[in-house]
Amino acid sequence: MKFEGQKSSGREKDEAAIELLRQLTRKLCSNDITIARLAAFNLSWMQEDGLAILTQVLLGDFSRTSKKAAAYGLRSMKGRMKKLALEVLEQGLKQRDRTTKAACIKALSLIKDGAAKKGGSNEKPRADKPNIREVRRKSESRKKPLPEIRNHNRG
């Protein structure tokens, strides 16, 4: 079913996108870390606009919760924006603000640990985790069959 009178213009789409970015930016500045991280993750899918907002929050004068969420959003970037997001996180290491530095250090370490885990498929088994194998008891292999019991009182 098509609605002929409901053709959306490019301007309406732009206004809807701008409103969505405003809402996500407000949520990113929330004091609730769960809401802020979810907004940051959604912004990470918005290419240049998301990168600009996340960069502004990370490097700007915002709360600790917002900066942590922005760092999470930057490390969640995919595709062609991943390299730019890494540059922003490295730029954050040079900031004077301790919160910004800490968020960037944590995000970069998590990115490097994730890359090491993904690439290390040919690792040796860990020494602290022993291999589990079946051990047979000696008595099981030497079991004698039970003697038959005969009933001598047959009627």
Tab-separated table of C-alpha atoms in Angstrom:
chain	number	residue	atom	x	y	z
A	1	MET	CA	0.000	0.000	0.000
A	2	LYS	CA	1.552	3.308	-1.085
A	3	PHE	CA	0.683	6.747	0.159
A	4	GLU	CA	0.996	9.151	-2.726
A	5	GLY	CA	0.735	12.257	-0.574
A	6	GLN	CA	3.418	11.100	1.870
A	7	LYS	CA	6.589	11.647	-0.140
A	8	SER	CA	9.270	12.840	2.249
A	9	SER	CA	11.633	15.470	1.032
A	10	GLY	CA	15.304	15.528	1.817
A	11	ARG	CA	14.711	18.439	4.141
A	12	GLU	CA	12.286	16.450	6.303
A	13	LYS	CA	14.809	13.628	6.555
A	14	ASP	CA	17.520	16.109	7.537
A	15	GLU	CA	15.300	17.612	10.229
A	16	ALA	CA	14.515	14.160	11.595
A	17	ALA	CA	18.221	13.278	11.647
A	18	ILE	CA	19.071	16.534	13.409
A	19	GLU	CA	16.402	15.889	16.022
A	20	LEU	CA	17.722	12.368	16.581
A	21	LEU	CA	21.253	13.734	17.037
A	22	ARG	CA	19.939	16.258	19.581
A	23	GLN	CA	18.201	13.520	21.555
A	24	LEU	CA	21.274	11.292	21.524
A	25	THR	CA	23.478	14.191	22.618
A	26	ARG	CA	21.152	14.910	25.557
A	27	LYS	CA	21.203	11.236	26.524
A	28	LEU	CA	24.992	11.142	26.202
A	29	CYS	CA	25.203	13.879	28.835
A	30	SER	CA	22.987	11.905	31.224
A	31	ASN	CA	24.227	11.017	34.711
A	32	ASP	CA	23.038	7.432	34.210
A	33	ILE	CA	25.957	5.551	32.640
A	34	THR	CA	23.675	2.983	30.995
A	35	ILE	CA	21.704	5.638	29.124
A	36	ALA	CA	24.887	7.516	28.216
A	37	ARG	CA	26.636	4.397	26.887
A	38	LEU	CA	23.612	3.390	24.821
A	39	ALA	CA	23.485	6.873	23.301
A	40	ALA	CA	27.233	6.726	22.589
A	41	PHE	CA	26.848	3.360	20.887
A	42	ASN	CA	24.037	4.723	18.702
A	43	LEU	CA	26.166	7.755	17.859
A	44	SER	CA	28.991	5.448	16.823
A	45	TRP	CA	26.802	4.269	13.938
A	46	MET	CA	26.232	7.825	12.681
A	47	GLN	CA	29.538	8.271	10.877
A	48	GLU	CA	30.864	11.885	10.782
A	49	ASP	CA	28.066	13.409	12.860
A	50	GLY	CA	28.478	10.847	15.604
A	51	LEU	CA	32.257	11.210	15.556
A	52	ALA	CA	31.977	14.993	15.879
A	53	ILE	CA	29.618	14.776	18.863
A	54	LEU	CA	31.622	12.079	20.644
A	55	THR	CA	34.858	14.023	20.091
A	56	GLN	CA	33.305	17.225	21.409
A	57	VAL	CA	32.089	15.500	24.574
A	58	LEU	CA	35.338	13.615	25.196
A	59	LEU	CA	37.596	16.632	24.756
A	60	GLY	CA	35.187	19.229	26.128
A	61	ASP	CA	34.110	20.286	29.613
A	62	PHE	CA	31.650	17.507	30.416
A	63	SER	CA	31.037	15.132	33.309
A	64	ARG	CA	33.080	12.016	33.975
A	65	THR	CA	30.133	9.793	33.020
A	66	SER	CA	29.736	11.557	29.679
A	67	LYS	CA	33.437	11.304	28.894
A	68	LYS	CA	33.537	7.585	29.686
A	69	ALA	CA	30.484	7.001	27.510
A	70	ALA	CA	32.028	9.048	24.683
A	71	ALA	CA	35.214	6.959	24.870
A	72	TYR	CA	33.036	3.834	24.707
A	73	GLY	CA	31.302	5.214	21.617
A	74	LEU	CA	34.626	6.025	19.968
A	75	ARG	CA	35.993	2.542	20.532
A	76	SER	CA	32.732	1.122	19.160
A	77	MET	CA	33.203	2.898	15.829
A	78	LYS	CA	33.299	0.615	12.815
A	79	GLY	CA	34.513	0.831	9.252
A	80	ARG	CA	36.181	3.920	7.887
A	81	MET	CA	35.552	5.893	11.085
A	82	LYS	CA	37.557	3.491	13.270
A	83	LYS	CA	40.897	5.056	12.343
A	84	LEU	CA	39.613	8.583	13.011
A	85	ALA	CA	38.181	7.477	16.349
A	86	LEU	CA	41.562	6.015	17.351
A	87	GLU	CA	43.204	9.328	16.473
A	88	VAL	CA	40.736	11.162	18.716
A	89	LEU	CA	41.457	8.760	21.590
A	90	GLU	CA	45.206	9.286	21.139
A	91	GLN	CA	44.620	13.030	21.038
A	92	GLY	CA	42.784	12.667	24.362
A	93	LEU	CA	45.952	11.249	25.934
A	94	LYS	CA	47.579	14.669	25.465
A	95	GLN	CA	44.830	16.543	27.326
A	96	ARG	CA	45.380	18.059	30.768
A	97	ASP	CA	42.082	16.796	32.144
A	98	ARG	CA	42.679	13.635	34.208
A	99	THR	CA	39.227	12.249	33.422
A	100	THR	CA	39.791	12.542	29.685
A	101	LYS	CA	43.221	10.914	29.931
A	102	ALA	CA	41.897	8.048	32.045
A	103	ALA	CA	38.981	7.386	29.688
A	104	CYS	CA	41.295	7.375	26.655
A	105	ILE	CA	43.859	5.106	28.315
A	106	LYS	CA	41.157	2.620	29.259
A	107	ALA	CA	39.536	2.692	25.806
A	108	LEU	CA	42.845	2.218	23.990
A	109	SER	CA	43.875	-0.643	26.258
A	110	LEU	CA	40.539	-2.369	25.672
A	111	ILE	CA	40.931	-1.956	21.914
A	112	LYS	CA	44.433	-3.459	22.011
A	113	ASP	CA	43.341	-6.349	24.254
A	114	GLY	CA	40.404	-7.086	21.957
A	115	ALA	CA	42.681	-7.183	18.922
A	116	ALA	CA	45.062	-9.548	20.708
A	117	LYS	CA	42.238	-11.920	21.665
A	118	LYS	CA	40.803	-11.994	18.157
A	119	GLY	CA	44.154	-12.701	16.500
A	120	GLY	CA	45.424	-15.317	18.938
A	121	SER	CA	43.670	-18.475	17.768
A	122	ASN	CA	46.831	-20.607	17.798
A	123	GLU	CA	47.627	-20.113	21.481
A	124	LYS	CA	48.801	-22.883	23.805
A	125	PRO	CA	46.394	-24.058	26.491
A	126	ARG	CA	46.687	-22.094	29.694
A	127	ALA	CA	48.875	-23.558	32.413
A	128	ASP	CA	46.402	-22.736	35.185
A	129	LYS	CA	43.674	-24.763	33.495
A	130	PRO	CA	44.541	-28.483	33.452
A	131	ASN	CA	43.353	-30.777	30.705
A	132	ILE	CA	40.492	-33.003	31.777
A	133	ARG	CA	40.816	-36.640	30.857
A	134	GLU	CA	39.166	-39.860	31.875
A	135	VAL	CA	40.982	-42.016	34.400
A	136	ARG	CA	39.844	-45.613	34.836
A	137	ARG	CA	40.009	-47.254	38.196
A	138	LYS	CA	42.002	-50.449	38.462
A	139	SER	CA	39.171	-52.314	40.169
A	140	GLU	CA	36.828	-51.791	37.178
A	141	SER	CA	39.066	-53.652	34.778
A	142	ARG	CA	39.586	-56.641	37.118
A	143	LYS	CA	36.000	-57.211	38.148
A	144	LYS	CA	34.988	-60.845	38.411
A	145	PRO	CA	31.500	-61.889	37.392
A	146	LEU	CA	29.141	-62.661	40.250
A	147	PRO	CA	28.472	-66.374	40.825
A	148	GLU	CA	25.021	-67.590	39.978
A	149	ILE	CA	22.805	-68.354	42.905
A	150	ARG	CA	20.999	-71.673	42.621
A	151	ASN	CA	17.767	-72.282	44.368
A	152	HIS	CA	17.910	-75.768	45.941
A	153	ASN	CA	14.384	-75.682	47.350
A	154	ARG	CA	12.408	-76.412	44.269
A	155	GLY	CA	9.196	-77.705	45.360
